[in-house]
mmCIF file of C-alpha atoms in Angstrom:
data_model
loop_
_atom_site.group_PDB
_atom_site.id
_atom_site.type_symbol
_atom_site.label_atom_id
_atom_site.label_comp_id
_atom_site.label_asym_id
_atom_site.label_seq_id
_atom_site.Cartn_x
_atom_site.Cartn_y
_atom_site.Cartn_z
ATOM 1 C CA UNK D 1 143.197 312.866 41.390
ATOM 2 C CA UNK D 2 143.810 310.080 43.951
ATOM 3 C CA UNK D 3 143.154 312.340 46.931
ATOM 4 C CA UNK D 4 140.126 314.051 45.372
ATOM 5 C CA UNK D 5 138.257 310.875 44.471
ATOM 6 C CA UNK D 6 138.925 308.989 47.683
ATOM 7 C CA UNK D 7 138.302 311.924 50.014
ATOM 8 C CA UNK D 8 135.008 312.693 48.292
ATOM 9 C CA UNK D 9 133.922 309.066 48.468
ATOM 10 C CA UNK D 10 134.919 308.591 52.105
ATOM 11 C CA UNK D 11 133.273 311.807 53.207
ATOM 12 C CA UNK D 12 129.927 311.008 51.581
ATOM 13 C CA UNK D 13 129.913 307.513 53.096
ATOM 14 C CA UNK D 14 130.725 308.834 56.577
ATOM 15 C CA UNK D 15 128.304 311.715 56.340
ATOM 16 C CA UNK D 16 125.324 309.646 55.212
ATOM 17 C CA UNK D 17 126.053 306.899 57.728
ATOM 18 C CA UNK D 18 126.197 309.387 60.580
ATOM 19 C CA UNK D 19 123.068 311.262 59.647
ATOM 20 C CA UNK D 20 120.705 308.523 58.499
ATOM 21 C CA UNK D 21 119.176 307.926 61.909
ATOM 22 C CA UNK D 22 118.230 311.400 63.160
ATOM 23 C CA UNK D 23 116.554 314.602 61.986
ATOM 24 C CA UNK D 24 117.657 317.811 63.712
ATOM 25 C CA UNK D 25 115.252 320.632 64.485
ATOM 26 C CA UNK D 26 115.805 323.495 62.026
ATOM 27 C CA UNK D 27 115.579 325.912 64.959
ATOM 28 C CA UNK D 28 118.984 324.670 66.075
ATOM 29 C CA UNK D 29 120.626 325.952 62.905
ATOM 30 C CA UNK D 30 122.134 329.409 62.670
ATOM 31 C CA UNK D 31 120.572 331.561 59.941
ATOM 32 C CA UNK D 32 123.777 333.389 59.159
ATOM 33 C CA UNK D 33 125.415 332.201 55.923
ATOM 34 C CA UNK D 34 129.072 331.323 55.681
ATOM 35 C CA UNK D 35 131.328 333.626 53.675
ATOM 36 C CA UNK D 36 132.718 332.123 50.514
ATOM 37 C CA UNK D 37 135.977 330.203 50.978
ATOM 38 C CA UNK D 38 139.185 331.457 49.401
ATOM 39 C CA UNK D 39 139.144 330.148 45.837
ATOM 40 C CA UNK D 40 142.761 329.036 46.142
ATOM 41 C CA UNK D 41 142.129 326.975 49.269
ATOM 42 C CA UNK D 42 142.279 323.191 49.058
ATOM 43 C CA UNK D 43 141.707 322.527 52.746
ATOM 44 C CA UNK D 44 138.725 321.351 54.750
ATOM 45 C CA UNK D 45 137.640 324.236 56.953
ATOM 46 C CA UNK D 46 135.873 323.510 60.243
ATOM 47 C CA UNK D 47 134.168 326.415 61.989
ATOM 48 C CA UNK D 48 132.695 325.541 65.392
ATOM 49 C CA UNK D 49 130.198 328.180 66.495
ATOM 50 C CA UNK D 50 128.033 328.324 69.602
ATOM 51 C CA UNK D 51 125.237 326.197 68.139
ATOM 52 C CA UNK D 52 126.475 324.957 64.789
ATOM 53 C CA UNK D 53 129.496 323.487 63.056
ATOM 54 C CA UNK D 54 130.371 324.424 59.489
ATOM 55 C CA UNK D 55 132.592 322.266 57.296
ATOM 56 C CA UNK D 56 133.791 323.598 53.934
ATOM 57 C CA UNK D 57 135.156 321.282 51.252
ATOM 58 C CA UNK D 58 137.136 322.795 48.354
ATOM 59 C CA UNK D 59 135.943 322.585 44.749
ATOM 60 C CA UNK D 60 138.687 320.063 43.986
ATOM 61 C CA UNK D 61 136.787 317.472 46.024
ATOM 62 C CA UNK D 62 134.127 317.211 43.343
ATOM 63 C CA UNK D 63 134.406 315.752 39.868
ATOM 64 C CA UNK D 64 131.994 318.179 38.233
ATOM 65 C CA UNK D 65 128.837 320.243 38.743
ATOM 66 C CA UNK D 66 126.628 317.159 38.631
ATOM 67 C CA UNK D 67 128.666 315.489 41.368
ATOM 68 C CA UNK D 68 128.451 318.624 43.514
ATOM 69 C CA UNK D 69 124.671 318.935 43.072
ATOM 70 C CA UNK D 70 124.127 315.289 43.942
ATOM 71 C CA UNK D 71 126.197 315.673 47.094
ATOM 72 C CA UNK D 72 124.090 318.673 48.130
ATOM 73 C CA UNK D 73 120.836 316.800 47.494
ATOM 74 C CA UNK D 74 121.993 313.768 49.495
ATOM 75 C CA UNK D 75 123.052 315.920 52.440
ATOM 76 C CA UNK D 76 119.783 317.854 52.509
ATOM 77 C CA UNK D 77 117.796 314.608 52.539
ATOM 78 C CA UNK D 78 119.463 313.889 55.868
ATOM 79 C CA UNK D 79 118.704 317.280 57.377
ATOM 80 C CA UNK D 80 122.066 318.936 56.756
ATOM 81 C CA UNK D 81 122.186 322.368 55.176
ATOM 82 C CA UNK D 82 124.534 322.406 52.171
ATOM 83 C CA UNK D 83 125.527 325.594 50.349
ATOM 84 C CA UNK D 84 127.420 325.844 47.076
ATOM 85 C CA UNK D 85 129.864 328.755 47.179
ATOM 86 C CA UNK D 86 130.867 330.967 44.268
ATOM 87 C CA UNK D 87 134.330 329.415 44.097
ATOM 88 C CA UNK D 88 132.863 325.927 43.685
ATOM 89 C CA UNK D 89 133.463 324.844 47.256
ATOM 90 C CA UNK D 90 130.693 323.373 49.393
ATOM 91 C CA UNK D 91 129.779 324.337 52.951
ATOM 92 C CA UNK D 92 127.880 321.991 55.235
ATOM 93 C CA UNK D 93 126.164 323.398 58.290
ATOM 94 C CA UNK D 94 124.973 321.159 61.090
ATOM 95 C CA UNK D 95 124.251 321.346 64.784
ATOM 96 C CA UNK D 96 127.006 320.463 67.228
ATOM 97 C CA UNK D 97 124.975 317.406 68.141
ATOM 98 C CA UNK D 98 124.901 316.279 64.511
ATOM 99 C CA UNK D 99 128.632 316.912 64.161
ATOM 100 C CA UNK D 100 129.342 314.875 67.292
ATOM 101 C CA UNK D 101 127.191 312.052 65.919
ATOM 102 C CA UNK D 102 129.082 312.170 62.636
ATOM 103 C CA UNK D 103 132.476 311.942 64.340
ATOM 104 C CA UNK D 104 131.274 309.083 66.517
ATOM 105 C CA UNK D 105 130.014 307.230 63.468
ATOM 106 C CA UNK D 106 133.313 307.822 61.668
ATOM 107 C CA UNK D 107 135.155 306.464 64.701
ATOM 108 C CA UNK D 108 132.919 303.405 64.869
ATOM 109 C CA UNK D 109 133.438 302.712 61.169
ATOM 110 C CA UNK D 110 137.198 303.107 61.501
ATOM 111 C CA UNK D 111 137.416 300.710 64.432
ATOM 112 C CA UNK D 112 135.295 298.206 62.515
ATOM 113 C CA UNK D 113 137.540 298.539 59.453
ATOM 114 C CA UNK D 114 140.686 298.085 61.540
ATOM 115 C CA UNK D 115 139.236 294.980 63.181
ATOM 116 C CA UNK D 116 138.445 293.573 59.749
ATOM 117 C CA UNK D 117 141.978 294.305 58.534
ATOM 118 C CA UNK D 118 143.608 292.358 61.342
ATOM 119 C CA UNK D 119 141.041 289.597 61.725
ATOM 120 C CA UNK D 120 139.781 289.119 58.176
ATOM 121 C CA UNK D 121 141.252 287.248 55.216
ATOM 122 C CA UNK D 122 142.197 290.196 53.006
ATOM 123 C CA UNK D 123 145.477 290.975 54.791
ATOM 124 C CA UNK D 124 146.792 287.649 56.137
ATOM 125 C CA UNK D 125 150.219 289.022 57.150
ATOM 126 C CA UNK D 126 148.712 291.581 59.561
ATOM 127 C CA UNK D 127 148.586 290.222 63.107
ATOM 128 C CA UNK D 128 147.476 293.336 64.965
ATOM 129 C CA UNK D 129 146.901 297.081 64.534
ATOM 130 C CA UNK D 130 147.176 299.515 67.427
ATOM 131 C CA UNK D 131 146.256 303.203 67.324
ATOM 132 C CA UNK D 132 145.797 306.294 69.479
ATOM 133 C CA UNK D 133 142.508 308.067 70.240
ATOM 134 C CA UNK D 134 142.914 310.687 67.514
ATOM 135 C CA UNK D 135 143.823 308.129 64.820
ATOM 136 C CA UNK D 136 147.036 310.006 64.122
ATOM 137 C CA UNK D 137 149.403 307.162 65.030
ATOM 138 C CA UNK D 138 149.045 303.538 63.937
ATOM 139 C CA UNK D 139 151.275 300.507 64.384
ATOM 140 C CA UNK D 140 150.741 297.549 62.075
ATOM 141 C CA UNK D 141 152.259 294.371 63.535
ATOM 142 C CA UNK D 142 152.946 291.885 60.770
ATOM 143 C CA UNK D 143 154.610 288.645 59.807
ATOM 144 C CA UNK D 144 157.594 290.174 58.006
ATOM 145 C CA UNK D 145 158.146 287.493 55.372
ATOM 146 C CA UNK D 146 154.450 287.211 54.512
ATOM 147 C CA UNK D 147 154.091 291.007 54.455
ATOM 148 C CA UNK D 148 157.028 291.558 52.108
ATOM 149 C CA UNK D 149 155.735 288.886 49.726
ATOM 150 C CA UNK D 150 152.201 290.248 49.488
ATOM 151 C CA UNK D 151 150.256 293.397 48.684
ATOM 152 C CA UNK D 152 149.268 293.925 52.328
ATOM 153 C CA UNK D 153 151.152 297.239 52.366
ATOM 154 C CA UNK D 154 148.031 298.704 50.726
ATOM 155 C CA UNK D 155 146.433 298.582 54.166
ATOM 156 C CA UNK D 156 148.542 301.600 55.149
ATOM 157 C CA UNK D 157 146.766 303.594 52.440
ATOM 158 C CA UNK D 158 143.340 303.017 53.989
ATOM 159 C CA UNK D 159 144.588 303.759 57.489
ATOM 160 C CA UNK D 160 146.307 306.941 56.350
ATOM 161 C CA UNK D 161 143.284 308.359 54.543
ATOM 162 C CA UNK D 162 140.878 307.456 57.338
ATOM 163 C CA UNK D 163 143.115 308.971 60.001
ATOM 164 C CA UNK D 164 143.593 312.181 58.013
ATOM 165 C CA UNK D 165 139.891 312.509 57.454
ATOM 166 C CA UNK D 166 138.974 311.971 61.092
ATOM 167 C CA UNK D 167 141.454 314.584 62.248
ATOM 168 C CA UNK D 168 140.348 317.185 59.728
ATOM 169 C CA UNK D 169 136.691 316.829 60.623
ATOM 170 C CA UNK D 170 137.598 317.000 64.299
ATOM 171 C CA UNK D 171 139.014 320.471 63.672
ATOM 172 C CA UNK D 172 142.766 319.751 63.618
ATOM 173 C CA UNK D 173 144.772 322.470 61.853
ATOM 174 C CA UNK D 174 145.044 321.457 58.158
ATOM 175 C CA UNK D 175 148.517 323.012 58.076
ATOM 176 C CA UNK D 176 149.890 320.802 60.818
ATOM 177 C CA UNK D 177 148.115 317.477 60.884
ATOM 178 C CA UNK D 178 149.719 314.140 60.023
ATOM 179 C CA UNK D 179 149.157 310.420 60.330
ATOM 180 C CA UNK D 180 152.099 308.124 61.052
ATOM 181 C CA UNK D 181 151.890 304.418 60.286
ATOM 182 C CA UNK D 182 154.661 302.186 61.599
ATOM 183 C CA UNK D 183 154.982 298.640 60.251
ATOM 184 C CA UNK D 184 156.555 296.356 62.851
ATOM 185 C CA UNK D 185 157.766 292.758 62.627
ATOM 186 C CA UNK D 186 155.788 290.633 65.100
ATOM 187 C CA UNK D 187 158.737 288.366 65.850
ATOM 188 C CA UNK D 188 161.588 290.846 66.336
ATOM 189 C CA UNK D 189 159.736 294.141 67.008
ATOM 190 C CA UNK D 190 161.888 295.594 64.208
ATOM 191 C CA UNK D 191 160.447 298.563 62.305
ATOM 192 C CA UNK D 192 160.023 297.430 58.716
ATOM 193 C CA UNK D 193 158.576 300.651 57.326
ATOM 194 C CA UNK D 194 157.179 304.023 58.362
ATOM 195 C CA UNK D 195 154.684 305.956 56.267
ATOM 196 C CA UNK D 196 153.659 309.560 56.943
ATOM 197 C CA UNK D 197 150.459 311.064 55.533
ATOM 198 C CA UNK D 198 149.706 313.436 53.808
ATOM 199 C CA UNK D 199 153.339 313.345 52.591
ATOM 200 C CA UNK D 200 152.810 309.887 51.099
ATOM 201 C CA UNK D 201 149.833 311.126 49.073
ATOM 202 C CA UNK D 202 151.811 314.023 47.664
ATOM 203 C CA UNK D 203 154.606 311.641 46.653
ATOM 204 C CA UNK D 204 152.097 309.350 44.957
ATOM 205 C CA UNK D 205 150.581 312.235 43.028
ATOM 206 C CA UNK D 206 154.029 313.407 41.928
ATOM 207 C CA UNK D 207 154.883 309.908 40.714
ATOM 208 C CA UNK D 208 151.541 309.714 38.929
ATOM 209 C CA UNK D 209 152.259 313.016 37.185
ATOM 210 C CA UNK D 210 155.759 311.932 36.182
ATOM 211 C CA UNK D 211 154.349 308.707 34.757
ATOM 212 C CA UNK D 212 151.835 310.616 32.660
ATOM 213 C CA UNK D 213 154.569 312.958 31.388
ATOM 214 C CA UNK D 214 156.743 310.020 30.390
ATOM 215 C CA UNK D 215 153.806 308.413 28.645
ATOM 216 C CA UNK D 216 153.171 311.542 26.605
ATOM 217 C CA UNK D 217 156.847 311.806 25.726
ATOM 218 C CA UNK D 218 156.953 308.177 24.669
ATOM 219 C CA UNK D 219 153.932 308.597 22.418
ATOM 220 C CA UNK D 220 155.928 311.021 20.279
ATOM 221 C CA UNK D 221 158.879 308.653 19.813
ATOM 222 C CA UNK D 222 159.252 307.458 16.260
ATOM 223 C CA UNK D 223 160.386 303.843 15.945
#
């Protein structure tokens, strides 16, 4: 539930931001349709052809049929072909130029968000954030005492999701990608914490499921 809602939200924001400024010529799009994705797949598929790039999102990324239809309509308003597959997944088709623009816009938004995290007022313990070009490795440099006595650890969540998303839409193998976030004490250079995504998401979902199970069990307890 956590991954589905946030991924869907982040993708729509990035997609619309990247495509709002330009309309691609329909002649640049390949007429061949994409085969339906495996109904058991829960991965983003990126197919880079000679002229076009196709990105397939699994059905689990959408809340319901209405959500899926709205996503299609929004994409088509911005000149991106969107096809609903029989298994409920959604395939976007765009020119390589459009795909490059989308990735650049995602990168720009990520850099802006990172700058806000380290320079804004929302995460006062964070002194700096460094990262590599593929957004697969981040180091958060923090004031240890302030960090451990605040909720600033939530910043790793945003970095992890953003990094995962950027890699997947760049075409990184969904079976092998990861984002590592190291939290480092500014004074001693000591590693305070290390978070690996998507492992952290899976752990969160497991904990969420266990909490729901315990809640159901508790509701049957007779006092």
